[in-house]
């Protein structure tokens, strides 16, 4: 620090001439060797030989700062742990309540049956109570195991056993379950794999859990357990690698991220469809850690999932019964689980009359986070769009009776469906026509499916993203001073961040759009020079102008011809004097939202 | 008799609800996911909907929002029937337009009272008794 001059130590924004009294402040400095220190400084002004000067006393508070930072981190960790625990309890409560609903509900039904002397269904009702009870017991057992591990009380007993014998036993116990879903179950053991010294009960539990999972999420497919032995180059330690792979439904990256959390199956609705406690994977990973090993997973939606369990061939017992250290993610420190009910799929509506295309697209787009409903013609497509309000519509152009253009026009004309992004499937190259009618994307048949898949992702993401309204540009085209002022005031009040520009005639508006296309245009039809309709037609021929939302403000009713010309190319028509300022602002926001959905930022 | 749409993905609970409600004199139709709920809410013209929240495809919150936004189905009373039983879950359900909320496991007497009140059969029953 020597030689740096006095500047770093002087008080902030003070000069000796103007300073009064003693100033206390803190500074972070970097020493010559790169280490950072924190100083607390006390500066007192005084006169040295008649000239103002400072006396500064520095106190090294680096250690105190570090303690404070450590305390702050500990507090954050504790708060996060507390939140996670609450979420865990909420999820557990949900699982238990669901099972108790069945148990109590069927017990009531049995009581009613017995009282009324009708015994037909009693046996099957009792079976339901028993199944739910067993499921409840499985959850409680898994919970107890997890809490034992967390408290450091899970006992691990090492012994020598044959890996082959154990694997064959697990496979045999899984056989019936695998056949239920018509899955081939295969075991491959490398000849170098022989004996293992570990806790056989826990190894069995891990393999059973993972194989059970694999069979559960696979139908008419294959489930394989491969066992190999690897010896590390560094320390010559031998590990056994158990690879459990399936050809099942697979998972997305997001689903994998939440996989090992307690009570979160990749999609909570799968709990009902596939059963399971939602604790098995979390438990398996904890057990693998206890045995000195690890579990990793790779997966691809629609292709399958592979779990790899790596365990030391010879268990080092000393490491096992230690209480779980703070940083080893105990239950209470798992990452935040999603909100209840947030697991859901995006809804896509596919309207195409060709069964082959429907089939192909259904198969190609099969992903756990998408659900596709299909319609075989335009009319039923429109009906489904209205009933379901899907997140995206894929629309074929060439259909008998009602063609895709008509469907698209109807979709865009209805308040309920106008905002839904539409991807057009077409053989004809009619991009401009589609864009003019409000389509978000044109995909040519035979569909380029990689591109379709990517567009679907982008469109759905754009739709769900919050629309960033800051610095949006709005162009008001209106010759009447009073109306223009009113529009401007309304927009300024309701949409503070937006840049509002005004022009008074069509020609200037068009020039403005040529140099800088606004995000929304508010347009009076009766303007001097080229009128509103001509302006729209000219605008739609500009490079960026085909999709800009236009809100038309008019004073009088439109003729049928004017309405026809307008209805395909403007977002909304508002009548002067009959609309409220809030309604106007809402229309502008909606127009921007639609625009952002149709043209989301490429990520 | 009023028709009740049961939206529930758990088959055991769905069947149990249908049996109890038909014993109480209601006609029932069932849907097992959010999409089927949306379709049935129009096609079956129910007088009331019992909506589970943790549903596949579209969850109960999403389905309720869409049903309550549609002019033709907006009037149908919806009772959220869910194992998410915290107070915040209740507020969340009411906020998106549910008319009432019952936690699982189900208190059937109370549920039947709520159904009767929302379908207008409560007054009839009171008057009859």
Coordinates of N, CA and C in Angstrom, one line a residue, chain A residues 321-476:
Chain A
X321 N -21.5 -44.4 8.2 CA -22.5 -44.0 9.1 C -22.4 -42.5 9.6
X322 N -21.5 -41.7 9.0 CA -21.4 -40.3 9.4 C -22.8 -39.6 9.2
X323 N -23.1 -38.7 10.2 CA -24.3 -37.9 9.9 C -24.1 -37.1 8.6
X324 N -25.2 -36.8 7.9 CA -25.1 -36.1 6.7 C -24.5 -34.7 7.0
X325 N -23.4 -34.3 6.4 CA -22.9 -33.0 6.6 C -23.8 -31.9 6.0
X326 N -23.6 -30.7 6.5 CA -24.5 -29.6 6.1 C -24.5 -29.4 4.6
X327 N -23.4 -29.6 4.0 CA -23.4 -29.2 2.6 C -23.7 -30.4 1.6
X328 N -24.1 -31.5 2.2 CA -24.4 -32.6 1.3 C -25.9 -32.8 1.0
X329 N -26.5 -31.7 0.8 CA -28.0 -31.6 0.5 C -28.8 -32.6 1.2
X330 N -29.1 -32.4 2.5 CA -30.1 -33.1 3.2 C -31.5 -32.7 2.7
X331 N -32.5 -33.4 3.1 CA -33.8 -33.1 2.6 C -34.1 -31.6 2.7
X332 N -33.7 -31.0 3.8 CA -34.1 -29.7 4.0 C -33.3 -28.7 3.2
X333 N -32.4 -29.2 2.4 CA -31.6 -28.2 1.6 C -31.7 -28.6 0.1
X334 N -32.7 -29.4 -0.3 CA -32.9 -29.6 -1.7 C -33.3 -28.4 -2.4
X335 N -33.0 -28.3 -3.7 CA -33.4 -27.1 -4.4 C -34.9 -26.9 -4.4
X336 N -35.4 -25.7 -4.7 CA -36.9 -25.4 -4.5 C -37.7 -26.4 -5.5
X337 N -38.7 -27.0 -4.9 CA -39.6 -27.8 -5.7 C -40.5 -26.9 -6.4
X338 N -41.1 -27.3 -7.6 CA -42.0 -26.4 -8.2 C -43.3 -26.2 -7.4
X339 N -44.0 -25.2 -7.6 CA -45.3 -25.0 -6.9 C -46.2 -26.1 -7.3
X340 N -47.1 -26.5 -6.3 CA -48.0 -27.6 -6.6 C -48.8 -27.2 -7.8
X341 N -49.0 -28.2 -8.7 CA -49.9 -28.0 -9.8 C -49.2 -27.3 -11.0
X342 N -47.9 -26.9 -10.8 CA -47.3 -26.2 -11.9 C -46.9 -27.1 -13.1
X343 N -46.7 -28.4 -12.7 CA -46.3 -29.4 -13.8 C -47.5 -29.4 -14.8
X344 N -47.2 -29.0 -15.9 CA -48.3 -29.2 -16.9 C -47.7 -29.1 -18.3
X345 N -48.6 -29.5 -19.2 CA -48.1 -29.5 -20.6 C -48.7 -28.4 -21.4
X346 N -48.0 -28.0 -22.4 CA -48.5 -27.0 -23.4 C -49.4 -27.7 -24.3
X347 N -50.5 -27.0 -24.7 CA -51.5 -27.6 -25.5 C -51.4 -27.1 -26.9
X348 N -51.2 -28.0 -27.9 CA -51.1 -27.7 -29.3 C -52.3 -28.3 -30.0
X349 N -52.9 -27.5 -30.9 CA -54.0 -28.0 -31.7 C -53.5 -28.2 -33.1
X350 N -53.7 -29.4 -33.7 CA -53.2 -29.7 -35.0 C -54.5 -29.9 -35.9
X351 N -54.6 -29.0 -36.9 CA -55.8 -29.1 -37.8 C -55.3 -29.6 -39.2
X352 N -55.6 -30.8 -39.5 CA -55.1 -31.3 -40.8 C -56.0 -32.5 -41.3
X353 N -56.5 -32.4 -42.5 CA -57.4 -33.5 -43.0 C -56.7 -34.8 -43.3
X354 N -55.4 -34.7 -43.5 CA -54.7 -35.9 -44.0 C -54.2 -36.8 -42.8
X355 N -54.8 -38.0 -42.6 CA -54.5 -38.8 -41.5 C -53.0 -39.1 -41.4
X356 N -52.3 -39.3 -42.6 CA -50.9 -39.6 -42.6 C -50.1 -38.5 -42.0
X357 N -50.4 -37.2 -42.4 CA -49.7 -36.1 -41.8 C -50.0 -36.0 -40.3
X358 N -51.2 -36.2 -39.9 CA -51.5 -36.1 -38.5 C -50.7 -37.1 -37.7
X359 N -50.7 -38.3 -38.2 CA -49.9 -39.4 -37.6 C -48.5 -39.0 -37.4
X360 N -47.9 -38.6 -38.6 CA -46.5 -38.3 -38.6 C -46.2 -37.2 -37.6
X361 N -47.0 -36.1 -37.6 CA -46.7 -35.0 -36.7 C -46.8 -35.4 -35.3
X362 N -47.9 -36.2 -35.0 CA -48.1 -36.7 -33.6 C -46.9 -37.4 -33.1
X363 N -46.3 -38.3 -34.0 CA -45.2 -39.0 -33.6 C -43.9 -38.2 -33.5
X364 N -43.7 -37.3 -34.5 CA -42.5 -36.5 -34.5 C -42.5 -35.5 -33.3
X365 N -43.7 -35.0 -32.9 CA -43.7 -34.0 -31.9 C -44.0 -34.5 -30.5
X366 N -43.9 -35.9 -30.4 CA -44.2 -36.5 -29.1 C -43.2 -36.1 -28.0
X367 N -43.5 -35.2 -27.1 CA -42.6 -34.8 -26.1 C -43.4 -34.7 -24.8
X368 N -42.8 -35.0 -23.6 CA -43.5 -35.0 -22.4 C -44.2 -33.7 -22.0
X369 N -43.6 -32.6 -22.5 CA -44.1 -31.3 -22.2 C -45.1 -30.7 -23.2
X370 N -45.5 -31.5 -24.2 CA -46.5 -31.1 -25.2 C -47.6 -32.1 -25.2
X371 N -48.8 -31.5 -25.3 CA -50.0 -32.4 -25.6 C -50.6 -31.9 -26.9
X372 N -50.9 -32.8 -27.8 CA -51.4 -32.4 -29.1 C -52.8 -33.0 -29.2
X373 N -53.8 -32.1 -29.5 CA -55.1 -32.5 -29.8 C -55.3 -32.3 -31.3
X374 N -56.1 -33.2 -32.0 CA -56.1 -33.1 -33.4 C -57.6 -32.8 -33.9
X375 N -57.7 -32.1 -35.0 CA -59.0 -31.9 -35.6 C -58.8 -32.3 -37.1
X376 N -59.9 -32.9 -37.7 CA -59.7 -33.5 -39.0 C -60.2 -32.5 -40.1
X377 N -60.9 -31.4 -39.7 CA -61.3 -30.5 -40.7 C -61.4 -29.1 -40.1
X378 N -61.6 -28.1 -40.9 CA -61.6 -26.7 -40.5 C -62.6 -26.4 -39.4
X379 N -63.8 -26.9 -39.7 CA -64.9 -26.5 -38.8 C -64.7 -27.1 -37.4
X380 N -64.3 -28.4 -37.3 CA -64.1 -28.9 -36.0 C -62.8 -28.3 -35.4
X381 N -61.9 -27.9 -36.2 CA -60.7 -27.2 -35.7 C -61.0 -25.9 -35.0
X382 N -61.9 -25.2 -35.7 CA -62.3 -23.9 -35.1 C -63.0 -24.1 -33.8
X383 N -63.9 -25.2 -33.8 CA -64.7 -25.5 -32.6 C -63.7 -25.8 -31.4
X384 N -62.7 -26.7 -31.7 CA -61.8 -27.1 -30.7 C -60.9 -25.9 -30.2
X385 N -60.5 -25.1 -31.2 CA -59.7 -23.9 -30.8 C -60.5 -23.0 -29.8
X386 N -61.8 -22.9 -30.0 CA -62.7 -22.1 -29.2 C -62.8 -22.8 -27.8
X387 N -63.0 -24.1 -27.8 CA -63.2 -24.8 -26.6 C -62.0 -24.9 -25.7
X388 N -60.8 -25.1 -26.4 CA -59.6 -25.4 -25.6 C -58.7 -24.2 -25.4
X389 N -58.8 -23.1 -26.2 CA -57.8 -22.1 -26.2 C -56.4 -22.6 -26.2
X390 N -55.9 -23.3 -27.2 CA -54.6 -24.0 -27.1 C -53.5 -22.9 -27.1
X391 N -52.3 -23.3 -26.7 CA -51.2 -22.4 -26.7 C -50.6 -22.2 -28.1
X392 N -50.9 -23.1 -29.0 CA -50.4 -23.0 -30.4 C -51.3 -23.8 -31.3
X393 N -51.5 -23.3 -32.6 CA -52.3 -24.0 -33.5 C -51.4 -24.3 -34.7
X394 N -51.4 -25.6 -35.2 CA -50.7 -25.9 -36.4 C -51.8 -26.2 -37.5
X395 N -51.8 -25.5 -38.6 CA -53.0 -25.4 -39.4 C -52.6 -25.8 -40.9
X396 N -53.3 -26.8 -41.4 CA -53.0 -27.1 -42.8 C -53.8 -26.2 -43.7
X397 N -53.3 -25.8 -44.9 CA -54.0 -24.8 -45.7 C -55.0 -25.6 -46.7
X398 N -54.5 -26.6 -47.3 CA -55.3 -27.3 -48.3 C -56.2 -28.3 -47.6
X399 N -57.4 -27.9 -47.3 CA -58.4 -28.9 -46.7 C -59.7 -28.7 -47.5
X400 N -60.5 -29.8 -47.6 CA -61.8 -29.7 -48.3 C -62.7 -28.8 -47.5
X401 N -63.8 -28.4 -48.1 CA -64.8 -27.6 -47.5 C -64.1 -26.3 -46.9
X402 N -63.9 -26.2 -45.6 CA -63.3 -25.0 -45.1 C -61.8 -25.0 -45.2
X403 N -61.2 -24.2 -46.0 CA -59.7 -24.3 -46.1 C -59.0 -23.5 -45.0
X404 N -57.7 -23.7 -45.0 CA -56.9 -23.1 -43.9 C -57.0 -21.6 -43.8
X405 N -57.1 -21.0 -45.0 CA -57.2 -19.5 -45.0 C -58.4 -19.1 -44.2
X406 N -59.5 -19.7 -44.5 CA -60.8 -19.4 -43.9 C -60.7 -19.6 -42.4
X407 N -60.1 -20.7 -42.0 CA -59.9 -21.0 -40.6 C -59.1 -19.9 -39.9
X408 N -58.0 -19.6 -40.6 CA -57.1 -18.6 -40.0 C -57.8 -17.3 -39.8
X409 N -58.6 -16.9 -40.9 CA -59.3 -15.6 -40.8 C -60.3 -15.6 -39.6
X410 N -61.0 -16.7 -39.5 CA -61.9 -16.8 -38.4 C -61.2 -16.8 -37.0
X411 N -60.1 -17.5 -36.9 CA -59.4 -17.5 -35.7 C -59.0 -16.1 -35.3
X412 N -58.5 -15.3 -36.3 CA -58.0 -14.0 -36.0 C -59.1 -13.0 -35.8
X413 N -60.3 -13.4 -36.2 CA -61.4 -12.4 -36.1 C -62.1 -12.6 -34.8
X414 N -61.8 -13.7 -34.1 CA -62.5 -13.9 -32.8 C -61.7 -13.5 -31.6
X415 N -62.3 -12.7 -30.7 CA -61.5 -12.3 -29.5 C -60.9 -13.4 -28.7
X416 N -61.6 -14.6 -28.7 CA -61.1 -15.7 -27.9 C -59.9 -16.3 -28.5
X417 N -59.7 -16.3 -29.8 CA -58.6 -17.1 -30.4 C -57.6 -16.2 -31.1
X418 N -57.8 -14.9 -31.2 CA -57.0 -14.0 -32.0 C -55.5 -14.1 -31.6
X419 N -55.3 -14.2 -30.3 CA -53.9 -14.1 -29.8 C -53.2 -15.4 -29.9
X420 N -53.8 -16.5 -30.3 CA -53.1 -17.8 -30.4 C -52.2 -17.8 -31.6
X421 N -50.9 -18.1 -31.4 CA -50.0 -18.2 -32.6 C -50.4 -19.3 -33.5
X422 N -50.3 -19.1 -34.8 CA -50.6 -20.2 -35.7 C -49.5 -20.5 -36.6
X423 N -49.2 -21.8 -36.8 CA -48.2 -22.2 -37.8 C -48.9 -22.8 -38.9
X424 N -48.7 -22.3 -40.1 CA -49.4 -22.8 -41.3 C -48.6 -23.9 -42.0
X425 N -49.3 -25.0 -42.3 CA -48.6 -26.1 -43.1 C -49.1 -26.0 -44.5
X426 N -48.2 -25.8 -45.4 CA -48.7 -25.6 -46.8 C -47.8 -26.1 -47.8
X427 N -48.3 -26.5 -49.0 CA -47.5 -26.8 -50.1 C -47.2 -25.6 -50.9
X428 N -48.3 -24.8 -51.1 CA -48.1 -23.5 -51.8 C -47.3 -22.5 -51.1
X429 N -46.5 -21.8 -51.9 CA -45.6 -20.8 -51.3 C -46.4 -19.5 -51.3
X430 N -47.1 -19.2 -50.2 CA -48.0 -18.1 -50.1 C -47.7 -17.4 -48.8
X431 N -46.5 -17.2 -48.5 CA -46.0 -16.6 -47.2 C -46.7 -15.3 -46.9
X432 N -46.7 -14.4 -48.0 CA -47.2 -13.1 -47.7 C -48.7 -13.1 -47.3
X433 N -49.4 -13.9 -48.0 CA -50.8 -14.0 -47.7 C -51.1 -14.5 -46.3
X434 N -50.3 -15.5 -45.9 CA -50.4 -16.0 -44.5 C -50.0 -14.9 -43.5
X435 N -49.0 -14.3 -43.7 CA -48.5 -13.2 -42.7 C -49.5 -12.1 -42.6
X436 N -50.1 -11.8 -43.8 CA -51.1 -10.7 -43.8 C -52.3 -11.1 -43.0
X437 N -52.6 -12.3 -43.0 CA -53.8 -12.8 -42.2 C -53.4 -13.1 -40.7
X438 N -52.2 -12.9 -40.4 CA -51.8 -13.0 -39.0 C -51.2 -14.3 -38.6
X439 N -50.7 -15.1 -39.5 CA -50.1 -16.4 -39.2 C -48.7 -16.0 -38.6
X440 N -48.3 -16.8 -37.7 CA -47.0 -16.6 -37.0 C -45.8 -17.2 -37.9
X441 N -46.1 -18.2 -38.6 CA -45.1 -19.0 -39.3 C -45.7 -19.8 -40.4
X442 N -44.9 -20.0 -41.5 CA -45.3 -20.8 -42.6 C -44.3 -22.0 -42.7
X443 N -44.8 -23.2 -42.7 CA -43.9 -24.3 -42.8 C -44.4 -25.1 -44.1
X444 N -43.4 -25.4 -45.0 CA -43.9 -26.1 -46.2 C -43.9 -27.6 -46.1
X445 N -44.9 -28.2 -46.7 CA -44.9 -29.6 -46.7 C -44.1 -30.1 -47.9
X446 N -43.5 -31.2 -47.8 CA -43.5 -32.1 -46.7 C -42.8 -31.4 -45.5
X447 N -43.4 -31.4 -44.4 CA -43.0 -30.6 -43.3 C -41.5 -30.8 -42.9
X448 N -40.8 -29.7 -42.8 CA -39.5 -29.7 -42.3 C -39.6 -29.8 -40.8
X449 N -39.5 -31.0 -40.2 CA -40.0 -31.1 -38.8 C -39.0 -30.6 -37.8
X450 N -37.7 -30.6 -38.1 CA -36.8 -30.0 -37.2 C -37.1 -28.5 -37.0
X451 N -37.4 -27.9 -38.1 CA -37.8 -26.5 -38.0 C -39.1 -26.3 -37.3
X452 N -40.1 -27.2 -37.6 CA -41.4 -27.1 -36.9 C -41.2 -27.2 -35.4
X453 N -40.4 -28.2 -35.0 CA -40.2 -28.4 -33.6 C -39.6 -27.1 -32.9
X454 N -38.6 -26.6 -33.6 CA -37.9 -25.4 -33.1 C -38.9 -24.2 -33.0
X455 N -39.7 -24.0 -34.1 CA -40.7 -22.9 -34.1 C -41.7 -23.1 -33.0
X456 N -42.1 -24.3 -32.7 CA -43.1 -24.5 -31.7 C -42.5 -24.1 -30.3
X457 N -41.3 -24.5 -30.1 CA -40.6 -24.1 -28.8 C -40.6 -22.6 -28.7
X458 N -40.1 -21.9 -29.8 CA -40.0 -20.5 -29.7 C -41.3 -19.8 -29.5
X459 N -42.3 -20.2 -30.3 CA -43.6 -19.6 -30.2 C -44.3 -19.8 -28.8
X460 N -44.2 -21.0 -28.3 CA -44.8 -21.2 -27.0 C -44.0 -20.5 -25.9
X461 N -42.7 -20.4 -26.1 CA -42.0 -19.6 -25.1 C -42.3 -18.2 -25.1
X462 N -42.4 -17.7 -26.4 CA -42.8 -16.3 -26.5 C -44.1 -16.0 -26.0
X463 N -45.1 -16.9 -26.1 CA -46.4 -16.7 -25.6 C -46.5 -16.6 -24.1
X464 N -45.6 -17.5 -23.5 CA -45.7 -17.5 -22.0 C -44.8 -16.4 -21.4
X465 N -43.9 -15.8 -22.2 CA -43.0 -14.8 -21.6 C -43.8 -13.5 -21.3
X466 N -43.4 -12.8 -20.3 CA -44.0 -11.5 -20.0 C -43.6 -10.6 -21.2
X467 N -44.5 -9.8 -21.6 CA -44.2 -8.9 -22.7 C -43.5 -7.7 -22.1
X468 N -42.4 -7.4 -22.7 CA -41.6 -6.3 -22.2 C -42.1 -5.0 -22.9
X469 N -42.7 -4.2 -22.1 CA -43.4 -3.0 -22.7 C -42.5 -1.8 -22.8
X470 N -41.4 -1.8 -22.1 CA -40.6 -0.6 -22.0 C -40.1 -0.2 -23.4
X471 N -40.1 1.1 -23.7 CA -39.5 1.6 -24.9 C -40.2 1.1 -26.2
X472 N -41.4 0.6 -26.1 CA -42.2 0.3 -27.3 C -42.6 1.7 -27.9
X473 N -42.6 1.6 -29.2 CA -42.9 2.9 -30.0 C -44.3 2.8 -30.5
X474 N -45.1 3.9 -30.2 CA -46.4 3.9 -30.7 C -46.5 5.1 -31.7
X475 N -47.1 4.9 -32.8 CA -47.3 6.0 -33.7 C -48.8 6.4 -33.8
X476 N -49.1 7.6 -33.5 CA -50.5 8.1 -33.6 C -50.7 8.8 -35.0

